[in-house]
Coordinates of C-alpha atoms and ligand atoms in Angstrom, one line a residue:
M26 CA -16.9 -3.7 -25.3
T27 CA -16.8 -1.3 -28.1
A28 CA -17.7 2.2 -27.6
P29 CA -21.4 3.6 -28.3
L30 CA -22.8 5.7 -28.9
Q31 CA -24.6 8.2 -31.2
R32 CA -24.3 6.7 -34.6
S33 CA -27.3 8.7 -35.4
S34 CA -28.2 12.1 -33.9
L35 CA -30.9 10.4 -31.8
P36 CA -30.2 9.9 -27.9
A37 CA -28.6 6.4 -27.1
L38 CA -30.4 4.0 -25.1
L39 CA -29.7 0.6 -23.9
I40 CA -32.3 -2.2 -23.5
A41 CA -32.2 -5.9 -22.4
S42 CA -34.9 -8.5 -21.0
D43 CA -35.2 -12.2 -20.1
H44 CA -37.8 -14.5 -21.7
G45 CA -40.4 -12.9 -19.7
G46 CA -39.9 -9.5 -20.9
Y47 CA -38.9 -10.4 -24.4
A48 CA -42.4 -9.7 -25.9
L49 CA -42.7 -6.0 -24.2
K50 CA -39.1 -5.4 -25.4
E51 CA -39.9 -5.9 -28.7
Q52 CA -42.9 -3.7 -28.5
L53 CA -41.1 -0.9 -26.6
K54 CA -38.4 -1.0 -29.5
T55 CA -40.7 -0.5 -32.2
A56 CA -42.6 2.4 -30.3
L57 CA -39.4 4.2 -29.5
S58 CA -37.1 3.6 -32.6
D59 CA -37.8 7.0 -34.1
E60 CA -36.9 9.0 -31.1
Y61 CA -34.0 6.9 -29.6
E62 CA -30.9 4.9 -31.0
L63 CA -31.6 1.6 -29.0
T64 CA -29.1 -1.0 -28.6
D65 CA -30.4 -4.5 -27.9
L66 CA -28.6 -6.5 -25.7
G67 CA -30.9 -9.4 -25.8
T68 CA -32.5 -11.8 -25.3
D69 CA -33.6 -12.9 -28.7
S70 CA -36.3 -15.1 -28.2
E71 CA -39.0 -16.6 -25.4
D72 CA -36.7 -19.3 -24.4
S73 CA -35.7 -19.5 -20.8
V74 CA -32.5 -17.5 -19.9
D75 CA -31.0 -16.1 -16.5
Y76 CA -32.1 -12.6 -15.7
P77 CA -28.8 -11.7 -13.7
V78 CA -26.6 -12.0 -16.9
Y79 CA -28.4 -9.3 -18.8
A80 CA -29.0 -7.2 -15.7
Y81 CA -25.3 -7.3 -15.0
R82 CA -24.2 -6.6 -18.5
L83 CA -26.5 -3.6 -19.1
A84 CA -25.7 -2.3 -15.6
D85 CA -22.1 -2.3 -16.1
M86 CA -22.3 -0.6 -19.6
V87 CA -24.4 2.3 -17.9
A88 CA -22.1 2.4 -14.9
R89 CA -19.0 2.7 -16.9
G90 CA -20.9 5.7 -18.8
Q91 CA -20.9 4.0 -22.5
Y92 CA -24.5 4.6 -22.2
P93 CA -26.4 7.2 -20.0
R94 CA -29.6 5.0 -19.6
G95 CA -30.8 1.6 -20.2
I96 CA -34.3 -0.3 -19.7
L97 CA -34.5 -3.7 -18.2
I98 CA -37.4 -6.0 -18.4
C99 CA -38.2 -9.3 -16.7
G100 CA -41.7 -10.9 -15.7
T101 CA -42.2 -8.7 -12.9
G102 CA -39.1 -6.6 -13.1
I103 CA -38.2 -7.7 -9.3
G104 CA -35.2 -10.0 -10.7
M105 CA -33.7 -7.4 -12.8
S106 CA -34.0 -4.6 -10.5
I107 CA -32.3 -6.5 -7.7
A108 CA -29.5 -7.6 -10.0
A109 CA -28.9 -4.2 -11.7
N110 CA -28.7 -2.5 -8.2
R111 CA -26.0 -4.7 -7.0
N112 CA -23.9 -2.2 -9.2
P113 CA -23.0 0.8 -6.6
L114 CA -23.0 2.9 -9.6
V115 CA -26.3 2.0 -10.9
R116 CA -29.7 3.7 -9.9
A117 CA -32.3 1.1 -11.3
A118 CA -36.1 2.1 -10.7
L119 CA -38.7 -0.7 -10.9
V120 CA -41.5 1.5 -12.0
T121 CA -45.4 0.5 -12.5
D122 CA -47.1 3.9 -13.0
Q123 CA -46.4 7.2 -14.6
F124 CA -46.4 9.2 -11.4
T125 CA -43.3 6.7 -10.0
A126 CA -41.6 7.0 -13.6
Q127 CA -41.6 11.0 -12.9
M128 CA -40.2 10.7 -9.6
A129 CA -37.6 8.2 -10.4
S130 CA -36.1 10.8 -12.8
E131 CA -36.8 13.7 -10.9
H132 CA -35.7 12.9 -7.2
N133 CA -33.5 9.7 -7.9
N134 CA -32.0 10.3 -11.2
A135 CA -32.5 6.6 -12.0
N136 CA -30.4 5.5 -15.0
I137 CA -31.9 2.3 -15.5
L138 CA -35.9 1.8 -15.8
V139 CA -37.0 -1.5 -15.0
L140 CA -40.4 -2.7 -16.4
G141 CA -42.4 -6.0 -15.7
G142 CA -43.6 -7.6 -19.0
R143 CA -46.3 -9.7 -17.1
V144 CA -47.4 -6.9 -14.8
T145 CA -47.6 -3.6 -17.1
D146 CA -49.4 -3.5 -20.4
T147 CA -47.6 -2.2 -23.6
D148 CA -49.2 1.3 -23.8
K149 CA -48.7 2.0 -20.1
A150 CA -45.4 0.8 -20.5
I151 CA -44.7 3.1 -23.4
A152 CA -46.1 6.2 -21.5
I153 CA -43.9 5.2 -18.4
T154 CA -40.7 5.0 -20.4
R155 CA -41.7 8.2 -22.2
T156 CA -42.1 10.1 -18.9
W157 CA -39.0 8.8 -17.4
L158 CA -37.0 9.8 -20.3
T159 CA -38.2 13.3 -20.7
T160 CA -38.4 14.2 -17.0
P161 CA -35.2 15.9 -15.9
F162 CA -33.3 15.3 -12.5
A163 CA -34.3 18.0 -10.2
G164 CA -30.7 18.6 -8.4
G165 CA -30.5 20.5 -5.4
R166 CA -30.8 18.5 -2.0
H167 CA -31.5 15.4 -4.4
E168 CA -28.1 15.8 -5.7
R169 CA -26.4 15.0 -2.4
R170 CA -28.4 12.0 -1.7
V171 CA -27.9 10.7 -5.1
R172 CA -24.2 11.0 -4.8
Q173 CA -24.1 9.2 -1.1
L174 CA -25.9 6.2 -3.2
G175 CA -22.9 5.9 -5.3
K176 CA -20.3 5.0 -2.1
I177 CA -19.4 1.9 -0.9
P178 CA -21.8 0.3 1.8
P179 CA -19.7 -0.9 4.9
S180 CA -18.3 -4.1 4.8
P181 CA -21.2 -6.6 5.2
H182 CA -19.1 -9.9 5.8
L183 CA -16.7 -8.6 8.2
A184 CA -19.6 -6.9 10.2
A185 CA -21.3 -10.4 10.4
A186 CA -18.2 -12.5 11.2
D187 CA -16.1 -10.2 13.3
P188 CA -18.1 -7.4 15.1
D189 CA -15.3 -6.4 17.0
V190 CA -12.9 -5.6 14.1
F191 CA -15.7 -4.2 12.2
Q192 CA -16.4 -1.8 15.1
L193 CA -13.1 -0.7 15.5
I194 CA -12.5 0.0 11.6
D195 CA -15.9 1.9 11.8
H196 CA -14.2 4.0 14.8
E197 CA -11.3 4.5 13.1
T198 CA -13.1 5.7 9.7
R199 CA -15.0 8.1 11.9
R200 CA -12.1 9.3 13.7
Q201 CA -10.3 10.0 10.1
E202 CA -13.7 11.8 9.0
E203 CA -14.2 13.9 11.9
K204 CA -10.6 15.1 12.7
L205 CA -8.4 17.7 11.0
I206 CA -5.5 15.0 10.3
M207 CA -2.1 17.0 9.8
I208 CA 0.3 14.2 10.2
A209 CA 2.4 15.3 7.1
S210 CA 3.5 11.5 6.6
E211 CA -0.4 10.3 6.1
N212 CA -3.1 10.5 3.3
Y213 CA -6.6 9.3 2.4
A214 CA -6.3 6.5 -0.4
S215 CA -9.1 6.8 -2.8
E216 CA -11.6 3.9 -2.5
A217 CA -10.5 2.3 -5.7
V218 CA -7.0 2.0 -3.9
L219 CA -8.7 0.6 -0.7
E220 CA -10.8 -2.0 -2.8
A221 CA -7.7 -3.2 -4.8
Q222 CA -5.7 -3.6 -1.4
G223 CA -8.7 -5.5 -0.2
S224 CA -8.7 -8.0 -3.0
V225 CA -8.1 -11.9 -3.2
M226 CA -4.6 -10.8 -4.6
T227 CA -3.8 -11.3 -0.9
N228 CA -4.1 -14.9 -1.4
K229 CA -1.5 -15.3 -4.3
Y230 CA 2.3 -16.4 -3.8
A231 CA 4.4 -14.9 -6.3
E232 CA 8.3 -15.3 -5.2
G233 CA 10.2 -13.7 -8.0
Y234 CA 9.2 -11.1 -10.8
P235 CA 7.0 -11.0 -13.6
Y236 CA 7.2 -14.1 -15.9
K237 CA 9.8 -15.5 -14.0
R238 CA 8.1 -16.9 -10.8
Y239 CA 8.8 -19.8 -8.3
Y240 CA 4.8 -20.6 -8.1
G241 CA 2.2 -21.6 -10.7
G242 CA -0.8 -19.6 -11.2
C243 CA 0.7 -16.3 -11.4
Q244 CA -0.5 -15.2 -14.9
F245 CA -2.9 -12.4 -13.6
V246 CA -0.8 -11.1 -10.6
D247 CA 2.3 -11.0 -13.3
Q248 CA 0.1 -8.8 -15.4
V249 CA -0.8 -6.4 -12.5
E250 CA 2.8 -5.9 -11.1
Q251 CA 3.8 -5.2 -14.8
L252 CA 1.2 -2.7 -14.9
A253 CA 2.3 -1.1 -11.8
I254 CA 5.8 -1.2 -13.0
E255 CA 5.1 0.2 -16.3
R256 CA 2.9 3.0 -14.8
A257 CA 5.8 4.1 -12.1
K258 CA 8.0 4.2 -15.1
D259 CA 5.9 6.6 -17.0
L260 CA 4.8 8.7 -13.9
F261 CA 8.5 9.3 -12.9
Q262 CA 10.4 8.6 -16.3
A263 CA 12.3 6.2 -14.6
E264 CA 14.6 3.4 -16.4
H265 CA 13.9 0.5 -13.8
V266 CA 11.4 0.1 -11.1
N267 CA 10.7 -2.6 -8.5
V268 CA 7.5 -2.2 -6.9
Q269 CA 8.0 -5.1 -4.4
P270 CA 9.4 -3.3 -1.4
L271 CA 7.1 -3.7 1.7
S272 CA 7.9 -0.4 3.2
G273 CA 10.1 2.8 2.6
S274 CA 12.6 1.3 5.1
A275 CA 12.7 -2.0 3.2
A276 CA 13.4 0.0 0.0
N277 CA 16.5 1.7 1.8
M278 CA 17.7 -1.5 3.2
A279 CA 17.9 -3.2 -0.4
V280 CA 19.7 -0.2 -2.0
Y281 CA 22.5 -0.4 0.7
L282 CA 22.6 -4.2 0.4
S283 CA 22.7 -4.0 -3.4
V284 CA 25.9 -1.7 -3.6
L285 CA 27.4 -1.8 -0.1
K286 CA 29.2 -4.0 2.1
A287 CA 28.9 -4.1 6.0
G288 CA 31.3 -1.3 7.3
D289 CA 31.0 0.9 4.2
T290 CA 30.4 4.6 4.8
I291 CA 27.1 6.2 4.0
L292 CA 26.0 9.9 4.6
G293 CA 22.5 11.0 5.3
M294 CA 20.7 13.7 6.9
S295 CA 20.9 13.8 10.7
L296 CA 17.8 12.5 12.1
A297 CA 17.8 15.3 14.6
H298 CA 17.6 17.8 11.6
G299 CA 14.8 16.0 9.7
G300 CA 16.6 12.8 8.2
H301 CA 14.9 9.4 8.5
L302 CA 16.1 6.7 10.9
T303 CA 17.2 4.3 8.0
H304 CA 19.6 7.4 6.9
G305 CA 22.2 6.1 9.4
A306 CA 20.7 6.6 12.6
P307 CA 22.6 4.5 15.5
V308 CA 19.3 2.6 16.4
S309 CA 18.6 1.7 12.7
F310 CA 20.3 -1.2 10.6
S311 CA 21.5 1.6 8.6
G312 CA 23.9 2.6 11.4
I313 CA 24.1 -0.5 13.0
L314 CA 25.9 -2.3 9.7
F315 CA 27.6 0.5 8.0
K316 CA 29.8 3.5 9.2
S317 CA 27.2 6.2 9.1
L318 CA 27.8 9.9 9.1
S319 CA 25.3 12.7 9.2
Y320 CA 25.1 16.4 7.7
G321 CA 22.3 18.6 8.8
V322 CA 20.7 22.2 8.4
N323 CA 22.5 25.8 8.9
R324 CA 22.0 27.0 12.3
E325 CA 20.7 30.5 11.2
T326 CA 18.8 29.7 8.3
H327 CA 17.7 26.1 8.7
Y328 CA 18.4 25.4 5.2
L329 CA 20.7 22.5 3.9
D330 CA 23.8 23.6 4.1
Y331 CA 25.4 22.4 0.7
D332 CA 28.8 23.6 1.2
E333 CA 29.3 21.6 4.6
I334 CA 28.0 18.5 2.7
E335 CA 30.5 18.7 0.1
D336 CA 33.3 19.4 2.9
I337 CA 32.2 16.4 4.7
A338 CA 31.7 14.2 1.5
L339 CA 35.2 15.3 0.3
R340 CA 36.8 14.4 3.7
E341 CA 35.0 11.1 4.5
R342 CA 34.4 9.7 1.1
P343 CA 31.4 7.8 1.5
K344 CA 30.4 5.1 -0.6
I345 CA 26.8 6.5 -0.9
I346 CA 25.2 9.8 -0.2
V347 CA 21.4 9.9 1.0
A348 CA 19.3 12.7 0.1
G349 CA 15.8 13.3 1.3
A350 CA 13.8 13.9 4.7
S351 CA 11.2 13.3 6.9
S352 CA 10.6 16.9 8.4
Y353 CA 12.3 19.4 6.3
S354 CA 10.3 21.9 4.6
R355 CA 12.4 23.3 1.7
E356 CA 12.8 22.1 -1.9
I357 CA 15.9 19.7 -1.9
D358 CA 18.6 20.8 -4.8
F359 CA 19.3 17.4 -6.3
P360 CA 21.6 18.8 -9.0
R361 CA 23.9 20.2 -6.3
F362 CA 23.7 16.8 -4.5
R363 CA 24.6 14.9 -7.9
R364 CA 27.5 17.4 -8.2
I365 CA 28.8 16.8 -4.7
A366 CA 28.5 13.0 -5.1
D367 CA 30.4 13.2 -8.3
R368 CA 33.1 15.2 -6.7
A369 CA 33.3 12.7 -3.9
G370 CA 33.2 9.8 -6.2
A371 CA 30.1 8.4 -4.3
M372 CA 26.7 7.0 -5.3
L373 CA 23.5 9.1 -4.7
M374 CA 20.7 7.8 -3.4
V375 CA 17.5 10.0 -2.8
D376 CA 14.4 9.2 -0.4
M377 CA 11.6 10.8 -1.9
A378 CA 9.2 9.0 0.7
H379 CA 7.6 12.4 1.9
I380 CA 7.5 14.4 -1.3
A381 CA 6.8 11.5 -4.1
G382 CA 3.2 13.0 -4.7
L383 CA 4.6 16.5 -5.4
V384 CA 7.2 15.0 -7.7
A385 CA 4.7 13.1 -9.6
A386 CA 2.5 16.0 -10.0
G387 CA 5.6 18.4 -11.0
V388 CA 5.0 20.6 -8.0
H389 CA 8.7 19.6 -6.4
P390 CA 11.7 19.0 -8.9
S391 CA 12.4 15.4 -9.6
P392 CA 15.4 13.8 -8.3
V393 CA 15.1 10.8 -10.9
P394 CA 17.4 12.4 -13.4
Y395 CA 20.1 13.2 -11.0
A396 CA 20.0 10.1 -8.7
D397 CA 21.4 6.6 -9.2
F398 CA 18.5 5.2 -6.9
V399 CA 15.3 6.9 -5.6
T400 CA 13.5 5.1 -2.9
T401 CA 10.1 6.0 -1.6
T402 CA 6.8 5.2 -0.1
T403 CA 3.6 4.7 -1.8
H404 CA 1.6 5.9 1.2
K405 CA 2.3 9.3 2.1
T406 CA 1.8 12.2 -0.5
M407 CA 1.3 9.6 -3.0
R408 CA -2.0 8.5 -1.5
G409 CA -1.2 5.0 -2.5
P410 CA -1.4 1.9 -0.3
R411 CA 1.1 1.4 2.6
G412 CA 4.4 0.3 0.9
G413 CA 7.4 0.9 -0.8
M414 CA 9.2 1.2 -4.3
I415 CA 12.9 1.7 -5.7
L416 CA 13.4 3.7 -9.0
C417 CA 17.1 3.0 -10.5
R418 CA 19.2 3.4 -13.4
Q419 CA 19.4 0.5 -15.8
E420 CA 23.0 -0.5 -14.9
Y421 CA 21.7 -1.2 -11.2
A422 CA 18.6 -2.9 -12.2
S423 CA 19.3 -6.6 -11.5
R424 CA 21.2 -6.0 -8.2
I425 CA 18.2 -4.0 -7.1
D426 CA 15.8 -6.8 -7.8
K427 CA 18.1 -9.6 -6.2
A428 CA 18.6 -7.4 -3.1
I429 CA 14.7 -7.2 -2.8
F430 CA 14.1 -11.0 -3.4
P431 CA 15.8 -12.9 -2.4
G432 CA 17.9 -10.6 -0.4
I433 CA 15.6 -9.2 2.0
Q434 CA 12.0 -10.3 1.3
G435 CA 10.1 -13.4 0.5
G436 CA 6.6 -13.2 -1.3
P437 CA 5.6 -9.9 -2.5
L438 CA 2.0 -8.4 -1.3
M439 CA 0.3 -8.8 -4.8
H440 CA -2.7 -7.0 -3.4
V441 CA -0.6 -4.1 -2.4
I442 CA 1.1 -3.8 -5.8
A443 CA -2.6 -4.0 -7.4
A444 CA -3.3 -1.1 -5.4
K445 CA 0.0 0.7 -6.0
A446 CA -0.9 0.3 -9.7
V447 CA -4.3 1.9 -9.3
A448 CA -2.7 4.7 -7.4
F449 CA -0.1 5.4 -10.2
Q450 CA -3.0 5.7 -12.6
E451 CA -4.6 8.2 -10.4
A452 CA -1.5 10.1 -9.9
M453 CA -1.4 10.7 -13.8
S454 CA -4.8 12.5 -13.4
E455 CA -5.7 16.3 -13.3
D456 CA -7.5 15.7 -9.9
F457 CA -4.1 14.4 -8.4
K458 CA -2.2 17.2 -9.6
E459 CA -4.5 19.5 -8.3
I460 CA -4.6 18.1 -5.0
Q461 CA -0.8 18.3 -5.0
R462 CA -0.6 21.7 -5.9
R463 CA -3.3 22.8 -3.5
T464 CA -1.3 20.5 -0.7
V465 CA 1.8 23.0 -1.1
S466 CA -0.5 26.1 -1.6
N467 CA -2.3 25.3 1.8
A468 CA 0.9 24.6 3.7
R469 CA 2.4 27.9 2.3
C470 CA -0.8 29.8 3.5
L471 CA -1.1 28.0 6.8
A472 CA 2.5 28.8 7.6
Q473 CA 2.1 32.4 6.8
E474 CA -1.1 32.7 8.9
L475 CA 0.6 31.0 11.9
Q476 CA 3.6 33.7 11.3
R477 CA 1.1 36.5 11.3
R478 CA 0.0 35.4 14.9
D479 CA 3.6 35.5 16.0
F480 CA 4.5 31.7 15.9
S481 CA 8.1 31.0 14.7
I482 CA 8.3 28.5 11.6
I483 CA 11.6 26.5 11.2
S484 CA 13.2 28.0 8.1
G485 CA 10.9 31.0 8.1
G486 CA 8.0 28.9 5.8
T487 CA 7.8 26.2 3.3
D488 CA 8.0 25.1 -0.2
N489 CA 6.3 21.6 0.4
H490 CA 3.4 19.7 2.0
L491 CA 4.8 20.4 5.7
F492 CA 6.7 22.7 8.2
L493 CA 7.5 22.7 11.8
I494 CA 6.5 25.2 14.6
D495 CA 9.1 26.0 17.0
L496 CA 7.5 26.2 20.3
T497 CA 10.3 27.5 22.4
S498 CA 8.8 30.7 23.2
Q499 CA 5.3 29.3 23.9
P500 CA 3.5 28.1 26.6
V501 CA 3.3 24.5 25.7
K502 CA 6.0 22.4 24.2
G503 CA 5.8 19.3 21.7
K504 CA 4.4 16.7 23.9
R505 CA 1.5 18.6 25.5
A506 CA 1.0 20.5 22.3
E507 CA 0.4 17.0 20.4
E508 CA -2.2 16.4 23.4
I509 CA -4.2 19.3 23.5
L510 CA -4.4 19.7 19.5
D511 CA -5.9 16.5 19.4
E512 CA -8.3 17.3 22.1
A513 CA -9.5 20.0 19.8
G514 CA -9.8 17.4 16.9
I515 CA -6.4 18.6 15.4
T516 CA -4.1 15.5 15.0
A517 CA -0.5 16.3 14.5
N518 CA 2.9 15.1 15.8
K519 CA 5.4 16.6 18.2
N520 CA 8.9 16.7 16.7
G521 CA 12.3 17.7 17.2
I522 CA 13.6 20.9 15.7
P523 CA 17.3 21.4 14.6
F524 CA 19.4 21.9 17.4
D525 CA 17.0 21.1 19.8
Q526 CA 17.7 21.4 23.6
R527 CA 14.9 19.4 24.6
P528 CA 14.7 15.4 24.7
P529 CA 12.7 13.7 21.7
T530 CA 10.3 12.5 24.1
D531 CA 9.2 16.3 24.6
P532 CA 10.8 18.4 21.8
S533 CA 10.3 21.8 21.2
G534 CA 8.4 21.5 17.9
I535 CA 5.3 20.2 16.5
R536 CA 5.1 19.3 12.8
L537 CA 2.1 20.2 10.4
G538 CA 1.4 18.7 7.1
T539 CA -1.7 19.6 4.9
P540 CA -1.8 16.3 2.5
M541 CA -5.0 15.1 4.1
I542 CA -7.0 18.3 4.6
S543 CA -5.9 19.1 1.0
T544 CA -7.1 15.6 -0.4
R545 CA -10.6 16.4 1.3
G546 CA -10.8 19.7 -0.6
M547 CA -9.9 22.2 1.6
G548 CA -8.3 25.5 0.5
E549 CA -6.9 28.9 1.7
K550 CA -10.1 30.0 3.0
E551 CA -10.2 27.0 5.7
M552 CA -6.1 27.3 6.1
K553 CA -6.9 30.7 7.8
V554 CA -9.9 29.1 10.0
I555 CA -7.4 26.1 11.0
A556 CA -4.5 28.6 11.8
G557 CA -7.1 30.5 14.1
F558 CA -7.7 27.1 15.9
I559 CA -4.4 26.2 16.3
A560 CA -3.2 29.4 17.6
A561 CA -5.9 29.4 20.0
V562 CA -5.2 26.2 21.4
L563 CA -1.5 26.8 21.8
R564 CA -2.0 30.0 23.2
D565 CA -4.3 29.0 26.0
P566 CA -3.5 25.1 26.6
E567 CA -5.4 25.0 30.1
N568 CA -8.8 26.5 28.6
A569 CA -10.8 23.3 28.6
V570 CA -14.0 25.3 27.5
K571 CA -12.1 26.7 24.7
I572 CA -10.8 23.6 23.5
R573 CA -14.1 22.0 23.4
E574 CA -15.8 24.7 21.4
I575 CA -12.9 24.3 18.8
R576 CA -13.6 20.7 19.0
E577 CA -17.0 21.4 17.8
K578 CA -16.0 23.7 15.2
V579 CA -13.6 21.4 13.9
R580 CA -16.4 18.6 13.4
E581 CA -18.5 21.2 11.5
L582 CA -15.5 21.9 9.2
C583 CA -15.0 18.3 8.6
N584 CA -18.6 17.5 7.9
R585 CA -18.3 20.0 5.1
F586 CA -15.5 18.1 3.6
P587 CA -16.5 14.5 3.9
I588 CA -14.3 11.9 2.6
Y589 CA -15.1 8.2 3.7
R590 CA -18.4 9.1 5.4
E591 CA -20.7 6.6 3.3
R592 CA -18.2 3.8 4.9
L593 CA -19.6 4.6 8.2
S594 CA -22.0 1.7 9.8
S595 CA -24.7 4.6 10.5
Ligands
PLP617 C1 8.4 7.5 5.9 C2 9.9 7.5 5.7 C3 10.7 6.2 5.3 C4 9.9 5.0 5.9 O1 8.9 4.4 5.4 P1 8.2 3.2 6.1 O2 7.3 2.8 4.8 O3 7.3 3.5 7.5 O4 9.4 2.1 6.5 C5 11.9 6.4 4.8 N1 12.2 7.5 4.5 C6 11.7 8.4 4.6 C7 12.3 9.9 4.2 C8 10.5 8.7 5.2 O5 10.0 9.9 5.5

């Protein structure tokens, strides 16, 4: 569709009708042609046509913002208004008198006026149209209500077919809406990402890669995967991208499989100091199949000790060094890791699962120029669908692609890849960058506020989206802290701290992350309030009355920062 608008200085207006509204449409055009630049989408005669075709076309152009407003006319106006209002971004008002025309603009900000050619005579229709066009939207309380109209209604098919699952999803939506979720690895995907992920692309088998598949019928999934690849390359300035990994763990497994043999040595960050299972933990394939060595943080500073990493690398000569972490709050020095890898004759893999969104937005340095392989999840700070991705140098491209398929996976999840494409596009927006900047400034603010209240923060603060509280000198330890915070409406996870003396089932730390509360729009003012809640709960863990009070305040705070509220069934 070519862009509109304003070929003249007159305001632009769309108009369309079926056969029943044709005569009135022609009369309205004549009456309004001096005041509006009218674009007529048909129909062109009184021959019988189907009104939904015209309604959908006009509604789509208004919904996309190509035209600010449009007029639809059929015999009674009923069919046109039903059809136009199926578009969630349309507010079509069927109007038969002037007062209603005024209200349609003033209260409902109707962007489409619907008239009945067999119901309303020409003079009245002209008066109605002028009133609708010239009455301004009142805003205020109506603004909030109109905004709610733009949200997607809850899944009608699921509600009818499987009330049990529907209700559980409804409860989960409510949980995500009404609690302060501070799990550092989670985020809210946009409604657009959720829609792509819930699409018919889930039905398609597409083993292979774009334009080289083992199945027919791949013309559209080919394009969607190519789009995801191109967008990821742009976003991260990568030479080669594979968007098929089912998860972050699968991405890591594929990298190892592409260049290592069983028994080769890998050097990664210790799980106990903030590394990930797949960086060589004994219980993971990475520790089972390979000889795994680990490095950690400095006992005093809790910062990575690069000199020690270099000593281990030079002594042990690993084939691959893995940088990246799940609970490390400081910036990672990728150039330093590159120098260590070069001196040790090792390849460098950076697992940026946690910080990919920060990297995309430029608020954490990018590992891409320094690493042979960069792996990531797409669902943590990235805000995409649950899944993984590998970025690599061109020289490793075909080995990586073969390692994913047929190496460790079969058919890719094309609906998830479609949602990845959407998320990568979103990640290029100024909105996304602002969320990532706020995620970091909120984490810093929250850590400082807790320090002011005498809580000890591992490494003394944070450069990214998360940090660990050391609860060693507090009345509650990790397990109970997680439980009572959740009772108070604050969801976080217990976490080991470096050199922890306690078992992983009840460790000395709690991990807090700011991605979700930042995505829903909270800022430093709210961080100060949240720090107060957290301190009160952890200081006085057995005070059930106070916990209930805080729960109520959390609910009020969350109500002021809605995220999916309109998805709820009631
Ligand atoms: C979360 C995470 C992963 C694993 O991602 P999954 O999708 O859960 O398999 C890998 N590496 C790091 C550093 C992570 O934080």
